[in-house]
Short mmCIF file of C-alpha atoms in Angstrom, two decimals:
data_model
loop_
_atom_site.label_atom_id
_atom_site.label_comp_id
_atom_site.label_asym_id
_atom_site.label_seq_id
_atom_site.Cartn_x
_atom_site.Cartn_y
_atom_site.Cartn_z
CA UNK W 1 -11.53 -12.03 10.91
CA UNK W 2 -8.34 -11.05 10.45
CA UNK W 3 -6.32 -7.73 12.13
CA UNK W 4 -3.13 -6.57 11.62
CA UNK W 5 -1.10 -4.25 14.67
CA UNK W 6 1.72 -2.37 14.25
CA UNK W 7 3.33 -0.07 17.16
CA UNK W 8 4.95 2.09 18.17
CA UNK W 9 2.25 4.59 15.57
CA UNK W 10 5.03 7.45 16.43
CA UNK W 11 8.26 7.24 16.89
CA UNK W 12 11.14 10.12 17.30
CA UNK W 13 14.64 9.13 17.51
CA UNK W 14 18.09 10.08 17.58
CA UNK W 15 20.13 9.49 15.19
CA UNK W 16 22.63 6.67 15.71
CA UNK W 17 20.06 5.02 17.80
CA UNK W 18 19.11 1.04 17.19
CA UNK W 19 15.14 0.94 15.82
CA UNK W 20 12.48 -1.87 16.10
CA UNK W 21 8.58 -2.00 14.45
CA UNK W 22 6.96 -4.89 16.13
CA UNK W 23 4.28 -6.01 13.43
CA UNK W 24 1.34 -8.70 14.12
CA UNK W 25 -1.63 -10.49 12.38
CA UNK W 26 -4.30 -12.23 14.14
CA UNK W 27 -6.93 -14.86 12.21
CA UNK W 28 -5.07 -16.12 9.62
CA UNK W 29 -2.07 -18.40 9.23
CA UNK W 30 1.10 -18.59 6.98
CA UNK W 31 0.43 -14.59 5.56
CA UNK W 32 3.10 -12.77 3.40
CA UNK W 33 4.06 -10.43 5.32
CA UNK W 34 5.10 -7.31 3.70
CA UNK W 35 7.64 -4.13 5.49
CA UNK W 36 7.00 -0.49 3.02
CA UNK W 37 8.21 3.05 3.94
CA UNK W 38 6.51 6.10 2.32
CA UNK W 39 7.75 9.29 2.33
CA UNK W 40 5.53 12.40 2.63
CA UNK W 41 3.26 12.50 -0.52
CA UNK W 42 4.70 9.58 -2.43
CA UNK W 43 4.19 5.78 -3.46
CA UNK W 44 4.85 2.93 -1.47
CA UNK W 45 8.76 1.35 -1.26
CA UNK W 46 8.54 -1.84 -0.80
CA UNK W 47 11.57 -2.18 1.68
CA UNK W 48 11.13 -6.65 2.39
CA UNK W 49 8.65 -9.24 2.18
CA UNK W 50 8.14 -12.34 3.26
CA UNK W 51 6.15 -15.86 2.54
CA UNK W 52 7.16 -17.62 5.92
CA UNK W 53 9.29 -18.02 8.91
CA UNK W 54 12.96 -17.66 8.85
CA UNK W 55 12.66 -16.59 5.29
CA UNK W 56 13.05 -12.54 4.88
CA UNK W 57 13.33 -10.99 0.63
CA UNK W 58 15.25 -7.76 0.39
CA UNK W 59 14.46 -5.13 -1.66
CA UNK W 60 16.00 -2.16 -1.05
CA UNK W 61 20.08 -2.55 0.14
CA UNK W 62 20.22 -0.49 3.34
CA UNK W 63 20.41 0.26 7.12
CA UNK W 64 17.04 -1.69 8.19
CA UNK W 65 16.43 -5.39 7.82
CA UNK W 66 14.16 -7.70 8.67
CA UNK W 67 13.20 -11.39 10.63
CA UNK W 68 10.42 -13.94 11.29
CA UNK W 69 10.54 -14.77 13.69
CA UNK W 70 7.04 -16.13 14.44
CA UNK W 71 4.36 -17.41 11.71
CA UNK W 72 2.83 -13.97 11.79
CA UNK W 73 5.14 -11.76 13.72
CA UNK W 74 7.52 -9.49 11.47
CA UNK W 75 9.90 -7.08 12.93
CA UNK W 76 11.47 -4.00 11.62
CA UNK W 77 14.63 -3.28 12.40
CA UNK W 78 17.90 -1.33 12.80
CA UNK W 79 21.69 -1.07 14.45
CA UNK W 80 22.14 2.42 13.58
CA UNK W 81 19.53 5.55 12.24
CA UNK W 82 20.28 7.32 9.52
CA UNK W 83 18.13 11.14 8.84
CA UNK W 84 17.01 9.44 5.86
CA UNK W 85 15.59 7.42 7.20
CA UNK W 86 12.88 9.20 9.03
CA UNK W 87 9.51 8.42 7.19
CA UNK W 88 6.28 6.39 7.46
CA UNK W 89 6.37 2.46 7.71
CA UNK W 90 3.52 0.87 6.95
CA UNK W 91 3.58 -3.54 7.52
CA UNK W 92 1.23 -4.96 5.27
CA UNK W 93 0.40 -8.65 5.40
CA UNK W 94 -1.31 -11.20 1.70
CA UNK W 95 -2.26 -13.98 0.52
CA UNK W 96 -0.71 -15.97 -2.75
CA UNK W 97 -0.15 -14.91 -6.17
CA UNK W 98 -1.43 -11.57 -6.88
CA UNK W 99 -3.90 -10.90 -4.42
CA UNK W 100 -4.82 -7.43 -2.22
CA UNK W 101 -2.31 -6.65 0.64
CA UNK W 102 -3.85 -5.57 3.68
CA UNK W 103 -2.06 -2.82 5.39
CA UNK W 104 -2.27 -2.11 9.31
CA UNK W 105 -1.88 2.09 10.02
CA UNK W 106 1.41 2.57 10.08
CA UNK W 107 4.81 3.88 11.82
CA UNK W 108 5.48 7.60 11.18
CA UNK W 109 8.99 7.88 12.26
CA UNK W 110 11.47 10.60 13.37
CA UNK W 111 15.17 11.28 13.64
CA UNK W 112 16.89 14.11 15.10
CA UNK V 1 9.44 4.82 -18.07
CA UNK V 2 7.28 3.66 -14.46
CA UNK V 3 5.87 0.44 -14.43
CA UNK V 4 2.37 2.85 -13.05
CA UNK V 5 1.38 6.36 -13.95
CA UNK V 6 -0.75 8.17 -11.69
CA UNK V 7 -1.22 11.48 -11.90
CA UNK V 8 -0.25 13.82 -8.10
CA UNK V 9 -3.07 15.83 -8.34
CA UNK V 10 -4.41 17.07 -5.81
CA UNK V 11 -7.56 16.85 -7.15
CA UNK V 12 -9.90 19.22 -6.16
CA UNK V 13 -13.93 19.43 -6.71
CA UNK V 14 -17.78 20.51 -5.06
CA UNK V 15 -19.13 17.78 -3.26
CA UNK V 16 -21.65 15.29 -5.10
CA UNK V 17 -19.30 15.06 -8.24
CA UNK V 18 -18.86 12.15 -10.07
CA UNK V 19 -14.55 12.63 -9.39
CA UNK V 20 -12.78 10.34 -11.64
CA UNK V 21 -8.94 8.89 -11.17
CA UNK V 22 -6.97 7.16 -13.37
CA UNK V 23 -3.49 4.79 -13.58
CA UNK V 24 -1.61 3.66 -16.55
CA UNK V 25 0.48 0.78 -16.40
CA UNK V 26 3.37 -0.19 -19.20
CA UNK V 27 2.57 -3.82 -19.18
CA UNK V 28 0.42 -5.88 -20.88
CA UNK V 29 0.87 -9.44 -18.54
CA UNK V 30 -0.39 -7.32 -16.02
CA UNK V 31 -3.91 -9.27 -14.65
CA UNK V 32 -5.07 -7.65 -11.29
CA UNK V 33 -6.14 -4.46 -10.56
CA UNK V 34 -7.03 -2.97 -7.44
CA UNK V 35 -7.86 0.42 -4.85
CA UNK V 36 -6.51 1.84 -1.69
CA UNK V 37 -8.36 4.70 -0.48
CA UNK V 38 -5.56 6.42 2.57
CA UNK V 39 -6.79 8.92 4.74
CA UNK V 40 -4.31 11.01 6.32
CA UNK V 41 -1.70 9.32 8.86
CA UNK V 42 -3.31 5.67 8.09
CA UNK V 43 -2.65 3.31 6.22
CA UNK V 44 -4.61 2.41 2.65
CA UNK V 45 -7.84 0.69 2.73
CA UNK V 46 -8.24 -2.19 0.26
CA UNK V 47 -11.14 -0.61 -1.71
CA UNK V 48 -11.94 -2.73 -4.92
CA UNK V 49 -9.68 -5.56 -6.39
CA UNK V 50 -10.35 -6.51 -10.24
CA UNK V 51 -9.27 -8.80 -12.66
CA UNK V 52 -8.86 -8.23 -15.94
CA UNK V 53 -11.06 -5.95 -18.01
CA UNK V 54 -14.32 -4.98 -17.46
CA UNK V 55 -16.11 -3.12 -14.48
CA UNK V 56 -16.46 -3.21 -10.88
CA UNK V 57 -19.46 -1.15 -8.78
CA UNK V 58 -19.71 -1.25 -5.29
CA UNK V 59 -22.03 1.09 -3.61
CA UNK V 60 -20.32 4.71 -4.78
CA UNK V 61 -17.63 2.82 -5.85
CA UNK V 62 -17.05 1.97 -10.14
CA UNK V 63 -13.90 0.73 -10.31
CA UNK V 64 -12.47 -0.32 -14.58
CA UNK V 65 -9.89 -1.27 -16.51
CA UNK V 66 -8.85 -1.24 -19.73
CA UNK V 67 -6.42 -4.06 -20.87
CA UNK V 68 -6.63 -3.03 -24.82
CA UNK V 69 -5.45 1.30 -23.44
CA UNK V 70 -3.83 -0.39 -20.45
CA UNK V 71 -5.57 2.06 -18.48
CA UNK V 72 -7.49 2.09 -14.61
CA UNK V 73 -9.97 4.01 -13.29
CA UNK V 74 -12.01 4.17 -10.35
CA UNK V 75 -15.58 6.34 -10.44
CA UNK V 76 -16.70 7.95 -7.65
CA UNK V 77 -20.39 8.52 -7.36
CA UNK V 78 -21.89 11.34 -5.15
CA UNK V 79 -18.93 12.25 -3.76
CA UNK V 80 -18.72 13.27 0.07
CA UNK V 81 -16.38 15.50 2.14
CA UNK V 82 -15.72 11.76 4.02
CA UNK V 83 -13.36 11.25 0.65
CA UNK V 84 -10.96 13.66 0.64
CA UNK V 85 -8.46 10.95 0.72
CA UNK V 86 -5.36 9.79 -2.06
CA UNK V 87 -6.19 7.48 -3.13
CA UNK V 88 -3.70 4.84 -4.12
CA UNK V 89 -4.02 1.81 -7.51
CA UNK V 90 -2.16 -1.19 -7.73
CA UNK V 91 -1.73 -4.48 -9.88
CA UNK V 92 -0.59 -7.67 -9.44
CA UNK V 93 3.00 -7.39 -10.97
CA UNK V 94 3.42 -10.07 -13.76
CA UNK V 95 7.59 -10.74 -12.82
CA UNK V 96 6.49 -11.02 -9.16
CA UNK V 97 3.92 -13.07 -7.46
CA UNK V 98 4.78 -11.95 -3.70
CA UNK V 99 5.02 -7.97 -5.14
CA UNK V 100 2.58 -5.50 -6.25
CA UNK V 101 3.54 -2.48 -7.64
CA UNK V 102 2.53 1.07 -6.30
CA UNK V 103 1.17 4.56 -8.41
CA UNK V 104 2.26 7.09 -6.44
CA UNK V 105 -1.32 8.19 -5.10
CA UNK V 106 -4.10 11.72 -6.09
CA UNK V 107 -4.62 13.21 -3.88
CA UNK V 108 -7.98 13.87 -3.85
CA UNK V 109 -9.91 16.35 -1.93
CA UNK V 110 -13.47 17.38 -2.24
CA UNK V 111 -15.35 21.29 -0.90
CA UNK V 112 -18.28 21.04 0.70
#
């Protein structure tokens, strides 16, 4: 069966510091990968998605970036965090067209 | 107008009641519909996945799609306190095969 791992679960960072969140998927190959942000009490905002190694599509222009160095690894990064980057970050994988996505347990990021 | 509308709630019902959760969508080209359950501080978990119109049942959960009204519903029978969570609807968007269009989620509280 497929599993998705996301870490860390909680992160507290100062403003202006860098960020690296990692997500890995097991039990499947060539998945579509997604990074979402969820503000408190709000829906899911798609940040990036990837359909293959090195292929990244950005949905929201901001100071975050994503990379996919390996087939089942997806990384969310920032060089300098802003207060507005606080939130709940979720990684997900999916298959093909209009197929369900499956989520990790998320990283709660607080910027001080 | 948002592509998918969902009442944020909270919806509070007594244990054992039948719960009805709903979403409306704007684009008649949407064909795939999903319901997710999200517990606090966790990632969304896929509950139901349906294609086109009709009903789909899985245990205490029934998903219903009415394409003529652009209305999707999730019914929970014999509700339990463990069903307390936020429920998100999603649909396969017509403009991209790799993205889902999300409702904002309805917070459900089941009172013992």
